[in-house]
Amino acid sequence: MRLFELLLLLSNIGLFALTFLLKKGRRTVFIASGIATFLLVIHWTVEGYRVQLFFSYCITIIFLAISGYSYFRKNGPQKIPRFLLGSAYTAIAIMLVVTAGLMYAFPVFNLPEPTGEFKVGTQTFHLVDTNREEIFDKARDGKRELMVQVWYPVKFGTGKYAPFIPDTPILRYMAANYGLPEFTLQHLKYVSSHAYSGAEVSSAQTSYPLVLANPGFGSSRFLHTSQAENLASHGYIVAVIDHTYNTFATEFPDGLITTSTTNDLFSPDDDYRTGRENRDKLGKVLTADVAFVLDQFELIHSGQIPSPLKGRIDLGHVGVFGHSIGGATAYDASYDPRITVGIDLDGGLYRLRDSEDLRKPFLFINSESYFEELNRVINNRVYTDAELNRMGSTREWMDQVTEDKKLELERMRETVDEGGQILYIENTEHLNFTDVQFISPVFNMLGITGKIAPERANSVINAYMLDFFDMYLKNQGGILIKGPDSRFPEVKFVTSLL
């Protein structure tokens, strides 16, 4: 909650108390109304208005108008019927409670501070793959287009931090994606990142390892800002890919906004085989996106694409991570010989290759709920009829899911043999692996995120991601991956696969 919006709300509460307690304090109420109006002007000027404070704005202006009229009129105050007065007090009290609730539910939050020694810079690229046709929708020239945002270590930063979400027109699509009215999340334009736009790359090292990142289905590159910033602050160049038509919205430089159309691949009437085929079709495109972006970073490194990153990318040490289907993308993309290591954040795998082992170290970090699903398969536990009815599924469908999970577990086991690891974090849910967890505490109340505090979930995930990438891309660290650590008691190693 920002300072002046908090002071404005407190001033409204104070005004309400004064008018209720002071029956003849016209001068005092008028002065207090003036103070509240002054705070309102500062709030609008310094912090910017937002819809969640609409009632507070109304209360401030109404109090100023009524108290000013009452104070300056020559005749004595006009007697107001008790019923009208009581109704007004009740309405104001309700508006104050609603305003406080909205401010709590939709705060202008602070992203976690990066923990590394470097400051962080950011740059966004618009990339067009002229060798691939767009299959999910008709792009302007029929080719696959991507927006990719990069975070990297900088020498120093000047001016203000870049906003968390600079493409503000997409905020209405973001709200709709979470079932909220379109105007609900407009205040996120005031949330700041910890990165400077276009700053010079730090000269502390000649080059920095590259990490490619992939958001989940219906997500966005912005929702992995805190993870990208943290890795960049520890000496990584991190590129998060907006997989066009798989995001809730992506804005291109000319103002075109694309939304998610890949959900058209999936129908509730599809059988399991059709659904799996469509998932694999989507996965093939997402994996190709990663390979294409890696091609482009080779051009950026050589200077063929203008960027402060020219000559500063260590292309011999490349990692990849992702969340949900983006985690599956990270796994599938790791078959590319240019990629050294990868991390899957709570994502079930697609395009499981029966005869081709990955043979690379890979880290799986799962939510507790997803681990419970895997554990059911590990222990050969069969769903009861009541459970199937509750899920709205059939036994045939779940039997096929189980067969896929068995193959997935086999692939996970193979990565452990290559130096990887399988973990889960207690009290987490699927969206604890993104910055969605910071947007509203209501998500926690609804069970969309787990019982764990968002800041704690973020710090745990960041610590294990950094440790794993350090071990394989910088030949350092690796302490946390070796086994349980008392600093992170909520992290559990899955040994039942071994």
Tab-separated table of C-alpha atoms in Angstrom:
chain	number	residue	atom	x	y	z
A	1	MET	CA	0.000	0.000	0.000
A	2	ARG	CA	1.470	3.330	-1.057
A	3	LEU	CA	2.058	6.137	1.454
A	4	PHE	CA	-0.294	8.837	0.197
A	5	GLU	CA	-3.157	6.495	-0.663
A	6	LEU	CA	-2.893	5.126	2.878
A	7	LEU	CA	-2.858	8.668	4.319
A	8	LEU	CA	-5.863	9.537	2.155
A	9	LEU	CA	-7.839	6.590	3.492
A	10	LEU	CA	-6.873	7.466	7.079
A	11	SER	CA	-7.926	11.077	6.490
A	12	ASN	CA	-11.322	9.842	5.269
A	13	ILE	CA	-11.711	7.744	8.396
A	14	GLY	CA	-10.742	10.779	10.470
A	15	LEU	CA	-13.306	12.959	8.675
A	16	PHE	CA	-15.993	10.364	9.286
A	17	ALA	CA	-15.115	10.223	12.979
A	18	LEU	CA	-15.089	14.036	13.312
A	19	THR	CA	-18.509	14.524	11.737
A	20	PHE	CA	-19.918	11.734	13.838
A	21	LEU	CA	-18.428	12.936	17.129
A	22	LEU	CA	-18.370	16.733	16.693
A	23	LYS	CA	-21.892	18.015	16.212
A	24	LYS	CA	-20.806	21.672	16.132
A	25	GLY	CA	-17.246	21.466	14.861
A	26	ARG	CA	-17.852	23.034	11.446
A	27	ARG	CA	-14.472	24.776	11.341
A	28	THR	CA	-12.571	21.662	12.397
A	29	VAL	CA	-14.336	19.491	9.804
A	30	PHE	CA	-13.670	22.074	7.083
A	31	ILE	CA	-9.939	22.180	7.933
A	32	ALA	CA	-9.792	18.380	8.028
A	33	SER	CA	-11.543	18.240	4.640
A	34	GLY	CA	-8.945	20.621	3.250
A	35	ILE	CA	-6.142	18.386	4.530
A	36	ALA	CA	-7.797	15.341	2.970
A	37	THR	CA	-8.148	17.193	-0.343
A	38	PHE	CA	-4.487	18.218	-0.186
A	39	LEU	CA	-3.527	14.552	0.300
A	40	LEU	CA	-5.779	13.616	-2.614
A	41	VAL	CA	-3.996	16.071	-4.919
A	42	ILE	CA	-0.555	14.802	-3.829
A	43	HIS	CA	-1.687	11.185	-4.285
A	44	TRP	CA	-2.966	11.863	-7.806
A	45	THR	CA	0.170	13.838	-8.724
A	46	VAL	CA	2.855	11.643	-7.159
A	47	GLU	CA	1.351	8.149	-7.132
A	48	GLY	CA	-1.420	8.281	-9.730
A	49	TYR	CA	-5.094	7.506	-9.301
A	50	ARG	CA	-6.582	4.027	-9.364
A	51	VAL	CA	-10.084	2.679	-9.487
A	52	GLN	CA	-9.846	0.876	-6.138
A	53	LEU	CA	-9.898	4.296	-4.402
A	54	PHE	CA	-12.930	5.642	-6.254
A	55	PHE	CA	-15.075	5.782	-3.119
A	56	SER	CA	-12.278	7.483	-1.205
A	57	TYR	CA	-12.058	10.163	-3.891
A	58	CYS	CA	-15.819	10.688	-3.725
A	59	ILE	CA	-15.829	10.919	0.077
A	60	THR	CA	-13.025	13.502	0.059
A	61	ILE	CA	-14.693	15.747	-2.517
A	62	ILE	CA	-18.160	15.455	-0.949
A	63	PHE	CA	-16.813	16.267	2.516
A	64	LEU	CA	-14.974	19.313	1.172
A	65	ALA	CA	-18.063	20.594	-0.620
A	66	ILE	CA	-20.480	20.055	2.273
A	67	SER	CA	-18.133	21.279	5.032
A	68	GLY	CA	-17.198	24.343	2.954
A	69	TYR	CA	-20.832	25.189	2.314
A	70	SER	CA	-21.716	24.666	5.979
A	71	TYR	CA	-18.763	26.754	7.201
A	72	PHE	CA	-19.280	29.758	4.915
A	73	ARG	CA	-23.089	30.003	4.886
A	74	LYS	CA	-24.272	32.871	7.092
A	75	ASN	CA	-27.330	31.188	8.558
A	76	GLY	CA	-26.991	28.456	11.114
A	77	PRO	CA	-26.688	24.862	9.977
A	78	GLN	CA	-29.843	23.388	8.571
A	79	LYS	CA	-31.314	20.543	10.576
A	80	ILE	CA	-30.974	17.238	8.752
A	81	PRO	CA	-33.533	14.503	9.422
A	82	ARG	CA	-32.088	11.754	11.575
A	83	PHE	CA	-33.002	9.070	9.040
A	84	LEU	CA	-31.095	10.824	6.237
A	85	LEU	CA	-28.157	11.491	8.509
A	86	GLY	CA	-28.033	7.862	9.636
A	87	SER	CA	-28.270	6.652	6.041
A	88	ALA	CA	-25.404	8.947	5.034
A	89	TYR	CA	-23.205	7.737	7.889
A	90	THR	CA	-23.978	4.109	7.000
A	91	ALA	CA	-23.195	4.676	3.315
A	92	ILE	CA	-19.890	6.384	4.138
A	93	ALA	CA	-18.916	3.597	6.540
A	94	ILE	CA	-19.669	0.988	3.890
A	95	MET	CA	-17.627	2.897	1.287
A	96	LEU	CA	-14.679	3.145	3.657
A	97	VAL	CA	-14.789	-0.586	4.395
A	98	VAL	CA	-15.069	-1.418	0.678
A	99	THR	CA	-12.163	0.914	-0.145
A	100	ALA	CA	-9.959	-0.633	2.538
A	101	GLY	CA	-10.886	-4.093	1.270
A	102	LEU	CA	-10.064	-3.231	-2.348
A	103	MET	CA	-6.743	-1.669	-1.355
A	104	TYR	CA	-5.877	-4.878	0.506
A	105	ALA	CA	-7.096	-7.175	-2.262
A	106	PHE	CA	-5.348	-5.293	-5.093
A	107	PRO	CA	-2.232	-3.622	-3.689
A	108	VAL	CA	0.409	-1.706	-5.595
A	109	PHE	CA	2.964	-4.250	-4.406
A	110	ASN	CA	6.758	-4.313	-4.416
A	111	LEU	CA	8.535	-7.108	-6.242
A	112	PRO	CA	11.243	-8.832	-4.169
A	113	GLU	CA	14.669	-7.208	-4.336
A	114	PRO	CA	17.233	-9.176	-6.365
A	115	THR	CA	19.792	-10.789	-4.055
A	116	GLY	CA	22.899	-10.604	-6.249
A	117	GLU	CA	25.722	-8.075	-6.408
A	118	PHE	CA	24.866	-6.705	-9.858
A	119	LYS	CA	22.321	-4.089	-10.752
A	120	VAL	CA	19.976	-5.197	-13.530
A	121	GLY	CA	19.232	-3.868	-17.009
A	122	THR	CA	16.488	-4.857	-19.417
A	123	GLN	CA	15.813	-4.717	-23.154
A	124	THR	CA	12.980	-6.077	-25.279
A	125	PHE	CA	13.354	-7.597	-28.757
A	126	HIS	CA	10.810	-8.115	-31.513
A	127	LEU	CA	11.869	-11.205	-33.455
A	128	VAL	CA	10.359	-12.633	-36.653
A	129	ASP	CA	11.043	-16.188	-37.782
A	130	THR	CA	10.859	-15.966	-41.566
A	131	ASN	CA	11.251	-19.741	-41.859
A	132	ARG	CA	8.069	-20.632	-39.955
A	133	GLU	CA	4.445	-20.026	-40.803
A	134	GLU	CA	2.128	-18.969	-37.974
A	135	ILE	CA	-0.347	-21.804	-37.378
A	136	PHE	CA	-2.322	-20.477	-34.382
A	137	ASP	CA	-3.591	-17.328	-36.057
A	138	LYS	CA	-2.902	-15.265	-39.128
A	139	ALA	CA	-0.053	-12.869	-38.409
A	140	ARG	CA	0.375	-9.816	-40.592
A	141	ASP	CA	2.763	-11.545	-42.982
A	142	GLY	CA	1.970	-15.106	-41.968
A	143	LYS	CA	5.259	-15.627	-40.123
A	144	ARG	CA	5.903	-16.507	-36.483
A	145	GLU	CA	6.580	-13.349	-34.419
A	146	LEU	CA	7.823	-13.213	-30.845
A	147	MET	CA	8.459	-10.607	-28.162
A	148	VAL	CA	11.431	-11.492	-25.946
A	149	GLN	CA	12.478	-9.498	-22.878
A	150	VAL	CA	16.035	-9.755	-21.597
A	151	TRP	CA	17.398	-8.997	-18.132
A	152	TYR	CA	21.177	-8.724	-17.665
A	153	PRO	CA	23.898	-7.478	-15.262
A	154	VAL	CA	24.695	-3.780	-15.668
A	155	LYS	CA	27.569	-1.508	-14.753
A	156	PHE	CA	25.277	1.122	-13.254
A	157	GLY	CA	21.719	2.300	-13.686
A	158	THR	CA	20.372	5.801	-14.129
A	159	GLY	CA	16.909	7.249	-13.754
A	160	LYS	CA	13.860	5.321	-12.637
A	161	TYR	CA	13.373	1.586	-12.726
A	162	ALA	CA	11.426	0.228	-15.675
A	163	PRO	CA	7.787	-0.589	-14.875
A	164	PHE	CA	6.877	-4.172	-14.038
A	165	ILE	CA	4.446	-4.208	-16.985
A	166	PRO	CA	5.376	-1.507	-19.511
A	167	ASP	CA	2.798	-2.709	-22.055
A	168	THR	CA	-0.177	-1.340	-20.121
A	169	PRO	CA	-2.847	-1.970	-22.818
A	170	ILE	CA	-2.585	-5.690	-22.048
A	171	LEU	CA	-3.736	-5.211	-18.438
A	172	ARG	CA	-7.408	-5.530	-19.345
A	173	TYR	CA	-6.687	-8.888	-20.985
A	174	MET	CA	-4.749	-9.940	-17.913
A	175	ALA	CA	-7.734	-9.168	-15.686
A	176	ALA	CA	-10.086	-11.085	-17.967
A	177	ASN	CA	-7.658	-14.022	-17.903
A	178	TYR	CA	-8.207	-14.316	-14.150
A	179	GLY	CA	-11.968	-13.829	-14.364
A	180	LEU	CA	-11.907	-10.203	-13.181
A	181	PRO	CA	-13.508	-7.069	-14.674
A	182	GLU	CA	-11.225	-5.531	-17.288
A	183	PHE	CA	-10.452	-2.395	-15.249
A	184	THR	CA	-9.461	-4.317	-12.110
A	185	LEU	CA	-5.707	-4.606	-12.673
A	186	GLN	CA	-5.011	-1.200	-14.223
A	187	HIS	CA	-3.133	-0.203	-11.043
A	188	LEU	CA	-0.359	-2.676	-11.964
A	189	LYS	CA	1.034	0.045	-14.246
A	190	TYR	CA	2.338	1.643	-11.033
A	191	VAL	CA	4.277	-1.460	-9.935
A	192	SER	CA	8.000	-1.017	-10.502
A	193	SER	CA	10.613	-3.572	-11.471
A	194	HIS	CA	14.236	-3.453	-10.278
A	195	ALA	CA	15.712	-3.087	-13.772
A	196	TYR	CA	16.955	-0.140	-15.822
A	197	SER	CA	16.013	0.093	-19.502
A	198	GLY	CA	18.882	-0.154	-21.980
A	199	ALA	CA	21.695	0.234	-19.438
A	200	GLU	CA	25.296	-0.710	-20.244
A	201	VAL	CA	26.334	-4.299	-19.522
A	202	SER	CA	28.625	-4.700	-16.523
A	203	SER	CA	32.304	-5.081	-17.364
A	204	ALA	CA	32.950	-7.214	-14.270
A	205	GLN	CA	33.019	-10.276	-16.559
A	206	THR	CA	33.842	-10.601	-20.231
A	207	SER	CA	30.661	-12.622	-20.823
A	208	TYR	CA	27.694	-14.060	-18.953
A	209	PRO	CA	25.838	-17.392	-19.276
A	210	LEU	CA	22.522	-17.246	-21.114
A	211	VAL	CA	19.266	-18.583	-19.647
A	212	LEU	CA	16.123	-18.855	-21.780
A	213	ALA	CA	12.768	-18.874	-19.978
A	214	ASN	CA	9.248	-19.920	-20.961
A	215	PRO	CA	5.960	-18.825	-19.311
A	216	GLY	CA	3.067	-21.225	-18.929
A	217	PHE	CA	-0.207	-21.525	-20.814
A	218	GLY	CA	-2.084	-18.187	-20.795
A	219	SER	CA	0.706	-16.486	-18.866
A	220	SER	CA	3.216	-13.771	-19.836
A	221	ARG	CA	6.905	-12.936	-19.749
A	222	PHE	CA	6.151	-10.238	-17.170
A	223	LEU	CA	5.061	-12.857	-14.643
A	224	HIS	CA	8.629	-14.162	-14.360
A	225	THR	CA	10.222	-10.761	-13.751
A	226	SER	CA	11.371	-11.461	-10.187
A	227	GLN	CA	13.050	-14.738	-11.208
A	228	ALA	CA	14.745	-13.115	-14.206
A	229	GLU	CA	15.930	-10.119	-12.197
A	230	ASN	CA	17.358	-12.315	-9.473
A	231	LEU	CA	19.338	-14.473	-11.899
A	232	ALA	CA	20.576	-11.368	-13.734
A	233	SER	CA	21.744	-9.836	-10.459
A	234	HIS	CA	23.925	-12.951	-9.981
A	235	GLY	CA	25.583	-12.639	-13.376
A	236	TYR	CA	23.224	-14.201	-15.934
A	237	ILE	CA	21.634	-12.942	-19.118
A	238	VAL	CA	18.000	-14.070	-18.907
A	239	ALA	CA	15.651	-13.985	-21.896
A	240	VAL	CA	11.951	-14.648	-21.236
A	241	ILE	CA	9.940	-15.526	-24.334
A	242	ASP	CA	6.364	-14.432	-24.906
A	243	HIS	CA	5.100	-17.416	-26.914
A	244	THR	CA	2.669	-15.591	-29.188
A	245	TYR	CA	-0.973	-16.736	-29.019
A	246	ASN	CA	-0.141	-18.763	-25.904
A	247	THR	CA	0.027	-15.671	-23.649
A	248	PHE	CA	-3.000	-13.883	-22.212
A	249	ALA	CA	-1.826	-10.935	-24.371
A	250	THR	CA	1.296	-9.742	-26.173
A	251	GLU	CA	1.787	-6.222	-27.503
A	252	PHE	CA	4.004	-5.696	-30.536
A	253	PRO	CA	5.927	-2.492	-31.348
A	254	ASP	CA	3.300	-1.256	-33.827
A	255	GLY	CA	0.539	-1.573	-31.210
A	256	LEU	CA	-0.925	-4.893	-32.375
A	257	ILE	CA	-2.094	-6.984	-29.411
A	258	THR	CA	-2.459	-10.741	-29.778
A	259	THR	CA	-4.292	-12.865	-27.232
A	260	SER	CA	-4.430	-16.562	-26.469
A	261	THR	CA	-5.813	-18.690	-29.283
A	262	THR	CA	-3.964	-21.929	-28.521
A	263	ASN	CA	-6.794	-22.894	-26.162
A	264	ASP	CA	-8.830	-23.416	-29.348
A	265	LEU	CA	-6.777	-26.584	-29.807
A	266	PHE	CA	-8.461	-28.117	-26.805
A	267	SER	CA	-12.100	-29.073	-26.444
A	268	PRO	CA	-13.855	-30.646	-23.461
A	269	ASP	CA	-15.347	-33.105	-25.951
A	270	ASP	CA	-11.933	-34.388	-27.078
A	271	ASP	CA	-10.854	-37.862	-26.082
A	272	TYR	CA	-7.556	-38.239	-24.269
A	273	ARG	CA	-5.564	-39.222	-27.361
A	274	THR	CA	-6.771	-36.149	-29.288
A	275	GLY	CA	-5.988	-33.889	-26.350
A	276	ARG	CA	-2.476	-35.324	-26.082
A	277	GLU	CA	-1.893	-34.912	-29.818
A	278	ASN	CA	-2.971	-31.260	-29.635
A	279	ARG	CA	-0.782	-30.669	-26.584
A	280	ASP	CA	2.167	-32.141	-28.467
A	281	LYS	CA	1.338	-29.972	-31.503
A	282	LEU	CA	1.468	-26.888	-29.299
A	283	GLY	CA	4.614	-28.145	-27.593
A	284	LYS	CA	6.403	-28.583	-30.906
A	285	VAL	CA	5.829	-24.902	-31.714
A	286	LEU	CA	6.965	-23.748	-28.268
A	287	THR	CA	10.131	-25.837	-28.481
A	288	ALA	CA	10.836	-24.417	-31.943
A	289	ASP	CA	10.426	-20.920	-30.454
A	290	VAL	CA	13.260	-21.643	-28.012
A	291	ALA	CA	15.563	-22.901	-30.773
A	292	PHE	CA	14.779	-19.844	-32.900
A	293	VAL	CA	15.425	-17.410	-30.025
A	294	LEU	CA	18.736	-19.126	-29.330
A	295	ASP	CA	19.604	-18.635	-33.027
A	296	GLN	CA	18.813	-14.938	-32.629
A	297	PHE	CA	21.037	-14.597	-29.579
A	298	GLU	CA	23.882	-15.907	-31.638
A	299	LEU	CA	23.189	-12.974	-33.999
A	300	ILE	CA	22.907	-10.559	-31.059
A	301	HIS	CA	26.244	-11.770	-29.722
A	302	SER	CA	27.892	-11.243	-33.111
A	303	GLY	CA	26.388	-7.760	-33.430
A	304	GLN	CA	24.092	-8.548	-36.377
A	305	ILE	CA	21.151	-7.520	-34.158
A	306	PRO	CA	21.891	-4.227	-32.316
A	307	SER	CA	22.028	-4.615	-28.521
A	308	PRO	CA	24.174	-3.705	-25.503
A	309	LEU	CA	24.687	-7.474	-25.257
A	310	LYS	CA	26.977	-7.619	-28.298
A	311	GLY	CA	29.985	-9.823	-27.508
A	312	ARG	CA	28.852	-10.379	-23.921
A	313	ILE	CA	26.887	-13.647	-24.174
A	314	ASP	CA	28.552	-16.899	-23.134
A	315	LEU	CA	26.970	-19.186	-25.720
A	316	GLY	CA	28.983	-22.134	-24.436
A	317	HIS	CA	26.949	-22.116	-21.218
A	318	VAL	CA	23.220	-21.962	-21.944
A	319	GLY	CA	20.402	-22.938	-19.601
A	320	VAL	CA	16.639	-23.012	-19.927
A	321	PHE	CA	13.699	-22.997	-17.512
A	322	GLY	CA	9.958	-22.617	-17.624
A	323	HIS	CA	6.704	-22.915	-15.717
A	324	SER	CA	3.831	-25.309	-16.405
A	325	ILE	CA	3.796	-26.045	-20.149
A	326	GLY	CA	6.789	-23.698	-20.264
A	327	GLY	CA	8.568	-26.155	-17.970
A	328	ALA	CA	7.757	-28.951	-20.395
A	329	THR	CA	9.103	-26.683	-23.141
A	330	ALA	CA	12.335	-26.282	-21.170
A	331	TYR	CA	12.681	-30.066	-20.964
A	332	ASP	CA	11.923	-30.653	-24.637
A	333	ALA	CA	14.179	-27.776	-25.755
A	334	SER	CA	17.053	-29.248	-23.739
A	335	TYR	CA	17.531	-31.881	-26.450
A	336	ASP	CA	19.168	-29.032	-28.391
A	337	PRO	CA	22.936	-29.710	-28.083
A	338	ARG	CA	23.563	-26.000	-27.483
A	339	ILE	CA	21.651	-26.148	-24.172
A	340	THR	CA	23.579	-27.449	-21.165
A	341	VAL	CA	20.987	-27.710	-18.416
A	342	GLY	CA	17.345	-26.993	-17.627
A	343	ILE	CA	14.697	-26.530	-14.929
A	344	ASP	CA	10.997	-27.410	-15.008
A	345	LEU	CA	8.811	-25.456	-12.573
A	346	ASP	CA	5.697	-27.545	-11.903
A	347	GLY	CA	5.077	-28.618	-15.478
A	348	GLY	CA	3.992	-32.005	-16.801
A	349	LEU	CA	6.007	-33.118	-19.830
A	350	TYR	CA	4.826	-33.312	-23.433
A	351	ARG	CA	6.314	-35.008	-26.532
A	352	LEU	CA	7.725	-37.809	-24.391
A	353	ARG	CA	10.222	-39.571	-26.610
A	354	ASP	CA	10.119	-43.332	-26.122
A	355	SER	CA	13.536	-44.108	-27.524
A	356	GLU	CA	15.567	-40.950	-26.909
A	357	ASP	CA	16.861	-40.158	-23.429
A	358	LEU	CA	17.757	-36.558	-22.584
A	359	ARG	CA	21.019	-37.482	-20.851
A	360	LYS	CA	21.485	-34.046	-19.304
A	361	PRO	CA	21.167	-32.798	-15.731
A	362	PHE	CA	17.691	-31.401	-15.240
A	363	LEU	CA	15.941	-30.037	-12.142
A	364	PHE	CA	12.240	-30.548	-11.450
A	365	ILE	CA	10.739	-28.268	-8.782
A	366	ASN	CA	7.109	-29.158	-8.174
A	367	SER	CA	4.260	-27.831	-6.105
A	368	GLU	CA	3.021	-30.010	-3.281
A	369	SER	CA	-0.262	-30.663	-5.112
A	370	TYR	CA	1.531	-31.820	-8.274
A	371	PHE	CA	3.822	-34.058	-6.234
A	372	GLU	CA	0.741	-35.683	-4.685
A	373	GLU	CA	-0.422	-36.499	-8.216
A	374	LEU	CA	2.963	-38.016	-9.064
A	375	ASN	CA	3.074	-39.850	-5.737
A	376	ARG	CA	-0.245	-41.501	-6.532
A	377	VAL	CA	1.356	-42.960	-9.672
A	378	ILE	CA	4.542	-43.932	-7.805
A	379	ASN	CA	2.484	-45.890	-5.271
A	380	ASN	CA	0.089	-47.329	-7.877
A	381	ARG	CA	-2.877	-45.838	-6.063
A	382	VAL	CA	-6.113	-46.204	-8.030
A	383	TYR	CA	-8.736	-43.436	-8.089
A	384	THR	CA	-12.001	-44.301	-6.368
A	385	ASP	CA	-15.335	-43.783	-8.108
A	386	ALA	CA	-16.064	-40.897	-5.732
A	387	GLU	CA	-12.786	-39.184	-6.656
A	388	LEU	CA	-13.466	-39.614	-10.367
A	389	ASN	CA	-16.963	-38.154	-9.979
A	390	ARG	CA	-15.575	-35.207	-8.028
A	391	MET	CA	-13.039	-34.513	-10.783
A	392	GLY	CA	-15.615	-35.025	-13.534
A	393	SER	CA	-13.396	-37.637	-15.176
A	394	THR	CA	-13.650	-41.226	-16.309
A	395	ARG	CA	-11.548	-44.207	-15.321
A	396	GLU	CA	-10.418	-44.712	-18.923
A	397	TRP	CA	-9.201	-41.111	-19.098
A	398	MET	CA	-7.320	-41.336	-15.794
A	399	ASP	CA	-5.783	-44.669	-16.788
A	400	GLN	CA	-4.253	-42.973	-19.828
A	401	VAL	CA	-3.076	-40.052	-17.686
A	402	THR	CA	-1.429	-42.561	-15.368
A	403	GLU	CA	0.382	-44.250	-18.264
A	404	ASP	CA	1.732	-40.885	-19.409
A	405	LYS	CA	2.806	-40.034	-15.861
A	406	LYS	CA	4.691	-43.319	-15.597
A	407	LEU	CA	6.688	-42.431	-18.697
A	408	GLU	CA	7.191	-38.911	-17.347
A	409	LEU	CA	8.508	-40.342	-14.079
A	410	GLU	CA	10.910	-42.520	-16.029
A	411	ARG	CA	12.250	-39.449	-17.827
A	412	MET	CA	12.592	-37.617	-14.512
A	413	ARG	CA	14.494	-40.559	-13.057
A	414	GLU	CA	16.930	-40.505	-15.976
A	415	THR	CA	17.753	-36.832	-15.412
A	416	VAL	CA	18.591	-37.583	-11.770
A	417	ASP	CA	21.075	-40.190	-13.006
A	418	GLU	CA	22.714	-37.390	-15.029
A	419	GLY	CA	23.091	-35.090	-11.996
A	420	GLY	CA	19.623	-33.574	-11.834
A	421	GLN	CA	17.139	-33.622	-8.985
A	422	ILE	CA	13.427	-33.800	-8.217
A	423	LEU	CA	12.021	-31.582	-5.467
A	424	TYR	CA	8.704	-30.306	-4.239
A	425	ILE	CA	7.925	-27.381	-1.959
A	426	GLU	CA	5.422	-27.823	0.832
A	427	ASN	CA	2.295	-25.641	0.887
A	428	THR	CA	2.727	-24.467	-2.697
A	429	GLU	CA	0.289	-24.487	-5.590
A	430	HIS	CA	0.827	-24.092	-9.316
A	431	LEU	CA	0.890	-20.281	-9.451
A	432	ASN	CA	3.400	-19.893	-6.611
A	433	PHE	CA	6.008	-20.336	-9.342
A	434	THR	CA	5.087	-17.008	-10.978
A	435	ASP	CA	4.686	-13.389	-9.941
A	436	VAL	CA	0.915	-13.890	-9.958
A	437	GLN	CA	1.306	-14.734	-6.266
A	438	PHE	CA	2.143	-11.085	-5.510
A	439	ILE	CA	-0.833	-9.556	-7.314
A	440	SER	CA	-3.498	-10.257	-4.715
A	441	PRO	CA	-3.795	-12.039	-1.344
A	442	VAL	CA	-7.261	-13.086	-2.512
A	443	PHE	CA	-5.588	-15.666	-4.758
A	444	ASN	CA	-4.239	-17.299	-1.618
A	445	MET	CA	-7.666	-17.284	0.038
A	446	LEU	CA	-9.151	-18.964	-3.031
A	447	GLY	CA	-6.434	-21.645	-3.054
A	448	ILE	CA	-5.008	-20.482	-6.385
A	449	THR	CA	-1.708	-20.085	-4.567
A	450	GLY	CA	-0.636	-22.152	-1.568
A	451	LYS	CA	-0.457	-21.425	2.135
A	452	ILE	CA	3.213	-20.465	1.890
A	453	ALA	CA	3.895	-16.711	1.923
A	454	PRO	CA	4.585	-15.404	-1.614
A	455	GLU	CA	7.893	-13.834	-0.578
A	456	ARG	CA	9.033	-17.104	0.976
A	457	ALA	CA	7.995	-19.180	-2.040
A	458	ASN	CA	9.838	-16.788	-4.329
A	459	SER	CA	13.036	-16.825	-2.261
A	460	VAL	CA	13.065	-20.634	-2.027
A	461	ILE	CA	12.505	-21.148	-5.750
A	462	ASN	CA	15.104	-18.521	-6.643
A	463	ALA	CA	17.677	-20.055	-4.309
A	464	TYR	CA	17.378	-23.532	-5.835
A	465	MET	CA	17.272	-22.260	-9.412
A	466	LEU	CA	20.405	-20.186	-8.844
A	467	ASP	CA	22.230	-23.035	-7.111
A	468	PHE	CA	21.455	-25.447	-9.962
A	469	PHE	CA	22.424	-23.054	-12.749
A	470	ASP	CA	25.577	-22.032	-10.865
A	471	MET	CA	26.620	-25.665	-10.601
A	472	TYR	CA	26.353	-26.428	-14.314
A	473	LEU	CA	26.849	-23.050	-15.994
A	474	LYS	CA	29.475	-21.515	-13.683
A	475	ASN	CA	31.064	-24.583	-12.061
A	476	GLN	CA	30.264	-23.298	-8.563
A	477	GLY	CA	27.516	-23.790	-5.992
A	478	GLY	CA	25.524	-27.013	-6.053
A	479	ILE	CA	25.241	-27.208	-2.266
A	480	LEU	CA	21.445	-27.065	-2.115
A	481	ILE	CA	20.992	-29.730	-4.790
A	482	LYS	CA	22.955	-32.319	-2.796
A	483	GLY	CA	20.265	-32.843	-0.170
A	484	PRO	CA	17.986	-31.300	2.480
A	485	ASP	CA	19.114	-27.992	3.962
A	486	SER	CA	17.958	-26.634	7.337
A	487	ARG	CA	17.550	-23.163	5.817
A	488	PHE	CA	14.812	-24.495	3.537
A	489	PRO	CA	12.786	-27.038	5.543
A	490	GLU	CA	9.835	-26.744	3.151
A	491	VAL	CA	11.885	-28.240	0.306
A	492	LYS	CA	11.481	-32.007	0.046
A	493	PHE	CA	13.636	-34.276	-2.103
A	494	VAL	CA	11.747	-36.996	-3.943
A	495	THR	CA	13.759	-40.126	-3.232
A	496	SER	CA	11.006	-42.645	-3.902
A	497	LEU	CA	11.906	-42.622	-7.601
A	498	LEU	CA	15.457	-43.782	-6.970
